[in-house]
Tab-separated table of C-alpha atoms in Angstrom:
chain	number	residue	atom	x	y	z
A	22	MET	CA	126.510	149.506	70.163
A	23	LYS	CA	128.259	151.391	72.417
A	24	HIS	CA	130.925	153.937	70.312
A	25	LYS	CA	134.911	153.804	71.419
A	26	LYS	CA	135.776	157.454	71.474
A	27	PRO	CA	138.859	158.146	69.609
A	28	LYS	CA	141.880	159.403	71.278
A	29	MET	CA	143.394	162.411	70.357
A	30	SER	CA	146.803	161.009	70.363
A	31	GLY	CA	145.572	159.766	66.781
A	32	ILE	CA	146.828	156.013	67.853
A	33	SER	CA	143.320	154.438	67.756
A	34	LEU	CA	142.880	155.834	64.116
A	35	SER	CA	145.154	153.394	62.389
A	36	ARG	CA	145.665	153.324	59.265
A	37	ASN	CA	143.627	150.455	58.012
A	38	GLN	CA	140.470	151.069	60.432
A	39	GLN	CA	137.667	150.910	58.471
A	40	LEU	CA	134.526	153.014	59.866
A	41	GLN	CA	131.419	151.486	60.270
A	42	LEU	CA	128.293	153.976	59.198
A	43	LYS	CA	127.311	153.298	63.038
A	44	GLU	CA	130.505	154.876	64.254
A	45	LEU	CA	129.746	158.252	62.355
A	46	ASP	CA	128.945	159.870	65.307
A	47	LEU	CA	132.849	159.376	66.654
A	48	PHE	CA	133.126	162.489	63.740
A	49	ILE	CA	131.371	164.442	66.129
A	50	ASP	CA	132.960	163.563	69.426
A	51	PHE	CA	136.211	163.888	67.645
A	52	LEU	CA	135.778	167.745	67.066
A	53	SER	CA	134.334	167.986	70.736
A	54	ASP	CA	137.409	166.612	72.111
A	55	PHE	CA	139.437	168.781	70.133
A	56	ILE	CA	137.628	171.904	71.062
A	57	ASP	CA	138.118	170.732	74.944
A	58	LYS	CA	141.992	170.668	74.078
A	59	ILE	CA	141.854	174.010	73.180
A	60	GLN	CA	140.389	175.082	76.089
A	61	LYS	CA	142.719	173.328	78.050
A	62	SER	CA	145.444	174.830	76.086
A	63	LYS	CA	146.652	176.668	79.562
A	64	ILE	CA	148.214	173.611	80.596
A	65	ARG	CA	151.228	174.331	78.767
A	66	VAL	CA	154.607	173.226	79.025
A	67	ILE	CA	157.521	175.589	79.513
A	68	ASP	CA	160.563	173.758	78.299
A	69	PHE	CA	161.263	174.493	74.494
A	70	PHE	CA	162.011	170.768	73.421
A	71	GLU	CA	158.399	169.741	75.242
A	72	ASN	CA	156.974	172.568	73.236
A	73	ILE	CA	158.340	170.908	70.210
A	74	LYS	CA	157.100	167.528	71.330
A	75	PHE	CA	153.768	169.157	71.950
A	76	CYS	CA	153.299	170.867	68.565
A	77	ARG	CA	154.278	167.707	66.892
A	78	GLU	CA	152.009	165.816	68.890
A	79	LEU	CA	149.128	168.281	67.501
A	80	SER	CA	150.389	167.806	64.096
A	81	ARG	CA	149.938	163.981	64.170
A	82	GLU	CA	146.266	164.582	65.900
A	83	ARG	CA	145.683	167.032	62.454
A	84	LYS	CA	146.666	164.331	60.384
A	85	ALA	CA	144.656	161.707	61.903
A	86	PHE	CA	141.765	163.890	62.142
A	87	TYR	CA	142.076	164.537	58.210
A	88	LYS	CA	142.132	160.974	57.194
A	89	TYR	CA	139.076	160.267	59.849
A	90	ILE	CA	137.040	162.933	58.175
A	91	ASN	CA	137.770	162.007	54.739
A	92	SER	CA	136.632	158.373	55.714
A	93	THR	CA	133.962	159.666	57.177
A	94	LEU	CA	132.571	161.777	54.773
A	95	LYS	CA	132.554	158.682	52.545
A	96	SER	CA	129.961	157.523	54.889
A	97	PHE	CA	128.247	160.231	55.147
A	98	VAL	CA	126.888	160.503	51.343
A	99	ARG	CA	125.715	156.728	51.995
A	100	LEU	CA	123.387	157.791	54.958
A	101	SER	CA	119.675	158.027	54.893
A	102	GLU	CA	118.662	162.127	54.287
A	103	PRO	CA	117.352	162.301	57.839
A	104	LYS	CA	120.752	161.170	59.408
A	105	GLN	CA	122.641	163.186	56.797
A	106	VAL	CA	120.467	166.580	58.312
A	107	ASP	CA	121.218	165.334	61.484
A	108	ILE	CA	124.891	164.963	61.350
A	109	GLU	CA	125.237	167.945	59.347
A	110	LEU	CA	123.038	170.007	61.795
A	111	ARG	CA	125.144	168.559	64.701
A	112	TYR	CA	128.676	169.003	63.220
A	113	SER	CA	127.870	172.578	62.333
A	114	LYS	CA	127.008	173.286	65.690
A	115	ALA	CA	130.015	172.165	66.989
A	116	VAL	CA	131.733	174.174	64.413
A	117	LYS	CA	130.050	177.201	65.677
A	118	LYS	CA	131.386	176.441	68.948
A	119	PHE	CA	134.730	176.056	67.853
A	120	ASN	CA	134.628	179.325	66.018
A	121	LYS	CA	133.513	181.220	69.264
A	122	LEU	CA	136.672	179.750	71.118
A	123	LEU	CA	139.335	180.480	68.186
A	124	PRO	CA	139.619	184.046	69.335
A	125	THR	CA	140.383	183.208	72.868
A	126	ALA	CA	142.642	180.291	71.943
A	127	LYS	CA	144.995	182.430	69.390
A	128	LYS	CA	145.027	184.954	71.866
A	129	GLU	CA	146.455	182.774	74.583
A	130	ILE	CA	148.918	180.931	72.144
A	131	GLU	CA	150.333	184.443	70.994
A	132	SER	CA	150.504	185.354	74.683
A	133	GLU	CA	151.885	182.344	76.220
A	134	PHE	CA	154.224	180.783	74.024
A	135	GLY	CA	157.824	181.467	72.469
A	136	LEU	CA	158.268	182.455	68.869
A	137	ILE	CA	158.690	179.451	67.313
A	138	THR	CA	156.082	177.198	69.447
A	139	ARG	CA	153.801	180.332	68.432
A	140	TYR	CA	154.271	180.089	65.065
A	141	LEU	CA	153.979	175.754	64.624
A	142	LEU	CA	151.082	176.141	67.000
A	143	LEU	CA	149.067	178.772	64.953
A	144	ARG	CA	150.317	177.074	61.440
A	145	GLU	CA	148.494	174.035	63.151
A	146	LEU	CA	145.569	175.706	64.400
A	147	ASP	CA	145.199	177.503	60.821
A	148	LYS	CA	145.456	174.047	59.075
A	149	PHE	CA	142.964	172.599	61.150
A	150	ILE	CA	140.295	175.715	60.405
A	151	LYS	CA	140.672	174.293	56.870
A	152	ILE	CA	139.988	170.679	57.192
A	153	ILE	CA	137.124	171.506	59.654
A	154	ALA	CA	135.602	174.220	57.148
A	155	THR	CA	136.245	172.116	54.181
A	156	ALA	CA	134.389	169.177	56.009
A	157	GLN	CA	131.343	171.619	56.594
A	158	ASN	CA	131.164	172.468	52.884
A	159	LYS	CA	131.235	169.446	51.883
A	160	MET	CA	128.409	168.293	54.011
A	161	SER	CA	126.478	171.328	53.145
A	162	ASN	CA	126.790	171.235	49.807
A	163	HIS	CA	125.597	167.839	49.464
A	164	LEU	CA	122.899	168.567	51.395
A	165	TYR	CA	121.782	171.965	50.534
A	166	LYS	CA	121.734	173.856	47.013
A	167	ASP	CA	123.257	177.731	47.096
A	168	ASN	CA	120.334	179.349	45.507
A	169	SER	CA	121.365	183.057	45.929
A	170	GLN	CA	122.906	183.697	42.299
A	171	GLU	CA	119.939	182.313	41.086
A	172	ILE	CA	117.564	184.585	43.132
A	173	LEU	CA	119.499	187.737	42.225
A	174	SER	CA	119.832	187.211	38.374
A	175	ASN	CA	115.930	186.041	38.479
A	176	PRO	CA	113.748	189.305	38.824
A	177	ASP	CA	110.731	187.438	39.129
A	178	LEU	CA	112.020	184.836	41.430
A	179	TYR	CA	113.157	187.722	43.563
A	180	ASN	CA	110.194	189.767	43.547
A	181	GLN	CA	108.218	186.550	44.351
A	182	ILE	CA	110.599	186.041	47.681
A	183	ALA	CA	110.398	189.698	48.490
A	184	SER	CA	106.574	189.224	48.379
A	185	ASP	CA	106.685	186.387	50.591
A	186	TRP	CA	108.821	188.512	53.194
A	187	ASN	CA	106.323	190.984	52.703
A	188	ASN	CA	103.271	189.185	53.851
A	189	LEU	CA	105.044	187.499	56.661
A	190	GLU	CA	106.093	191.031	57.901
A	191	ASN	CA	102.830	192.672	57.633
A	192	LYS	CA	100.129	190.047	58.628
B	65	MET	CA	115.745	171.190	49.029
B	66	ILE	CA	115.128	168.414	51.947
B	67	LYS	CA	111.993	167.683	53.577
B	68	LEU	CA	111.136	169.883	56.528
B	69	PHE	CA	109.216	168.901	59.772
B	70	ARG	CA	107.185	171.544	61.980
B	71	GLY	CA	109.343	172.474	64.325
B	72	ASP	CA	112.463	173.199	62.406
B	73	VAL	CA	114.261	176.259	62.110
B	74	ILE	CA	115.760	177.174	58.862
B	75	LEU	CA	117.902	179.825	57.599
B	76	ALA	CA	115.857	181.485	54.574
B	77	TRP	CA	117.105	184.439	52.043
B	78	GLY	CA	115.245	187.584	52.465
B	79	PRO	CA	115.557	191.035	50.528
B	80	ASP	CA	118.263	193.440	52.463
B	81	GLY	CA	116.238	196.411	51.315
B	82	LYS	CA	119.431	197.321	48.924
B	83	GLY	CA	118.566	195.179	45.854
B	84	GLY	CA	121.057	192.404	47.832
B	85	LEU	CA	119.823	189.147	50.018
B	86	LYS	CA	120.322	188.616	53.868
B	87	LYS	CA	119.929	185.329	56.102
B	88	ARG	CA	116.875	185.439	58.216
B	89	PRO	CA	115.700	182.489	60.536
B	90	LEU	CA	112.288	181.572	60.297
B	91	VAL	CA	110.486	178.206	62.022
B	92	VAL	CA	108.632	175.572	60.251
B	93	PHE	CA	104.669	175.297	61.352
B	94	ALA	CA	103.875	172.402	58.749
B	95	ASP	CA	105.655	169.372	57.317
B	96	THR	CA	106.875	170.246	54.059
B	97	PRO	CA	107.695	167.730	51.420
B	98	LYS	CA	111.160	168.089	49.448
B	99	ASN	CA	111.473	171.182	47.065
B	100	SER	CA	108.144	172.709	48.214
B	101	ASP	CA	107.327	176.094	49.806
B	102	SER	CA	107.229	176.211	53.233
B	103	ILE	CA	104.633	177.409	55.724
B	104	VAL	CA	106.630	179.512	58.226
B	105	VAL	CA	106.375	181.331	61.512
B	106	TYR	CA	107.875	184.698	61.087
B	107	CYS	CA	110.878	185.782	63.480
B	108	THR	CA	112.288	189.003	64.103
B	109	THR	CA	114.815	190.439	66.454
B	110	GLN	CA	112.097	193.347	67.368
B	111	ASN	CA	108.906	192.943	69.369
B	112	ASP	CA	107.632	196.155	68.162
B	113	GLY	CA	106.089	196.726	71.691
B	114	ASP	CA	103.567	193.501	71.303
B	115	GLU	CA	104.836	191.338	73.954
B	116	ASN	CA	102.014	189.632	75.046
B	117	ASN	CA	101.423	188.189	71.372
B	118	THR	CA	105.401	187.025	70.836
B	119	ILE	CA	107.626	184.599	72.096
B	120	PHE	CA	111.253	186.076	73.038
B	121	VAL	CA	113.854	183.465	72.875
B	122	LYS	CA	117.501	184.764	74.016
B	123	ALA	CA	120.401	183.431	72.031
B	124	ASP	CA	122.361	182.167	74.613
B	125	SER	CA	119.383	180.448	76.367
B	126	LYS	CA	118.882	176.507	75.735
B	127	ASP	CA	116.031	177.115	73.455
B	128	GLY	CA	117.973	179.651	71.482
B	129	GLU	CA	120.628	176.811	71.239
B	130	ASN	CA	118.567	174.379	70.075
B	131	MET	CA	117.114	176.917	67.591
B	132	GLY	CA	120.750	177.716	66.330
B	133	ILE	CA	120.095	181.479	66.406
B	134	ASP	CA	122.724	184.198	66.822
B	135	ASP	CA	120.704	186.899	67.987
B	136	ASP	CA	117.926	187.229	70.349
B	137	THR	CA	115.001	186.783	68.501
B	138	TYR	CA	111.048	187.279	68.765
B	139	ILE	CA	108.770	184.492	67.296
B	140	ARG	CA	105.473	186.275	66.165
B	141	PRO	CA	103.076	183.126	65.978
B	142	PHE	CA	100.317	185.822	64.225
B	143	GLN	CA	102.304	186.029	61.144
B	144	ILE	CA	102.367	182.613	59.906
B	145	GLY	CA	102.443	182.392	55.673
B	146	PRO	CA	104.449	180.481	52.844
B	147	ILE	CA	107.773	181.078	51.832
B	148	ASN	CA	108.949	180.273	48.176
B	149	ALA	CA	111.263	176.834	48.276
B	150	LYS	CA	114.225	178.433	46.481
B	151	ALA	CA	114.609	181.106	49.594
B	152	ILE	CA	115.220	178.411	51.705
B	153	ILE	CA	119.059	177.918	52.990
B	154	LYS	CA	119.451	175.147	55.385
B	155	LYS	CA	117.672	173.828	58.302
B	156	ILE	CA	119.919	175.312	61.314
B	157	GLY	CA	117.792	173.859	64.592
B	158	ARG	CA	114.650	172.856	66.309
B	159	CYS	CA	112.253	174.915	68.013
B	160	ALA	CA	110.753	173.434	71.129
B	161	LEU	CA	108.023	176.032	71.423
B	162	MET	CA	105.567	174.870	68.813
B	163	SER	CA	102.761	174.098	71.568
B	164	GLU	CA	103.161	177.912	72.529
B	165	ILE	CA	103.125	179.300	69.097
B	166	GLN	CA	100.054	176.941	68.479
B	167	ARG	CA	98.470	178.185	71.270
B	168	LEU	CA	98.895	181.850	70.260
B	169	HIS	CA	97.797	181.315	66.705
B	170	ASP	CA	94.689	179.476	67.847
B	171	LYS	CA	94.192	182.597	70.166
B	172	ARG	CA	94.303	184.921	67.236
B	173	MET	CA	91.985	182.373	65.097
B	174	ALA	CA	89.354	182.517	67.620
B	175	GLN	CA	89.586	186.385	67.880
B	176	ARG	CA	88.693	186.496	64.207
């Protein structure tokens, strides 16, 4: 089945849209699209009102993205484990790429936009980052258990793991 | 913990030398059932002058990106052993160099 790519304007993500499990890959496509948009943020508008319009458009996209992610996460937990692992891995890689672009994107926003637009854009970006990080945590926590506290509070377990690493390092 | 497959790259907790923990990548050498200790290949950022018996992977190469590593890494096929299931954090990628790892591992076994 060929997936239809969601539009960044959010128009294609209507309120009543029911996502099928097979369409889960759209999740990744959507994030990639957003990364592309940040990369293309150099195509800025000069007029103040145009800037505000641009910010409102981003805000709409962010809200659509939030709804989309929540809906997709509900589908995610119903998938088979290998599929979940695959999606979590691809999403993590997309987030990694996104995080690498962030400093440049923020610098561009700070240097190329006026005060109000700058404030609005950075606020939108922060909200996007929170949504993306929360989604990643939800997926990771569903698949993987964080054993760090258990290891640190259990000397026998800590020593066992240290011994495993020591054996690996000194073979 | 999820089921792991030969060639998966994982992050695992290792001692940091100060009584704490740090995350380190490893390559899974054999398929591993859920919640079981895994047989892994040691990975490090140093080769200790043993270039012939290590596989160098640059982080920004295609192999490095597929593996999900953040730093240039040497895979050491001579250093294979079990790691406790509790130490495994998550899968971070796939290693496409398993045939090369196997070749070097077999070479070592033949020398013994």
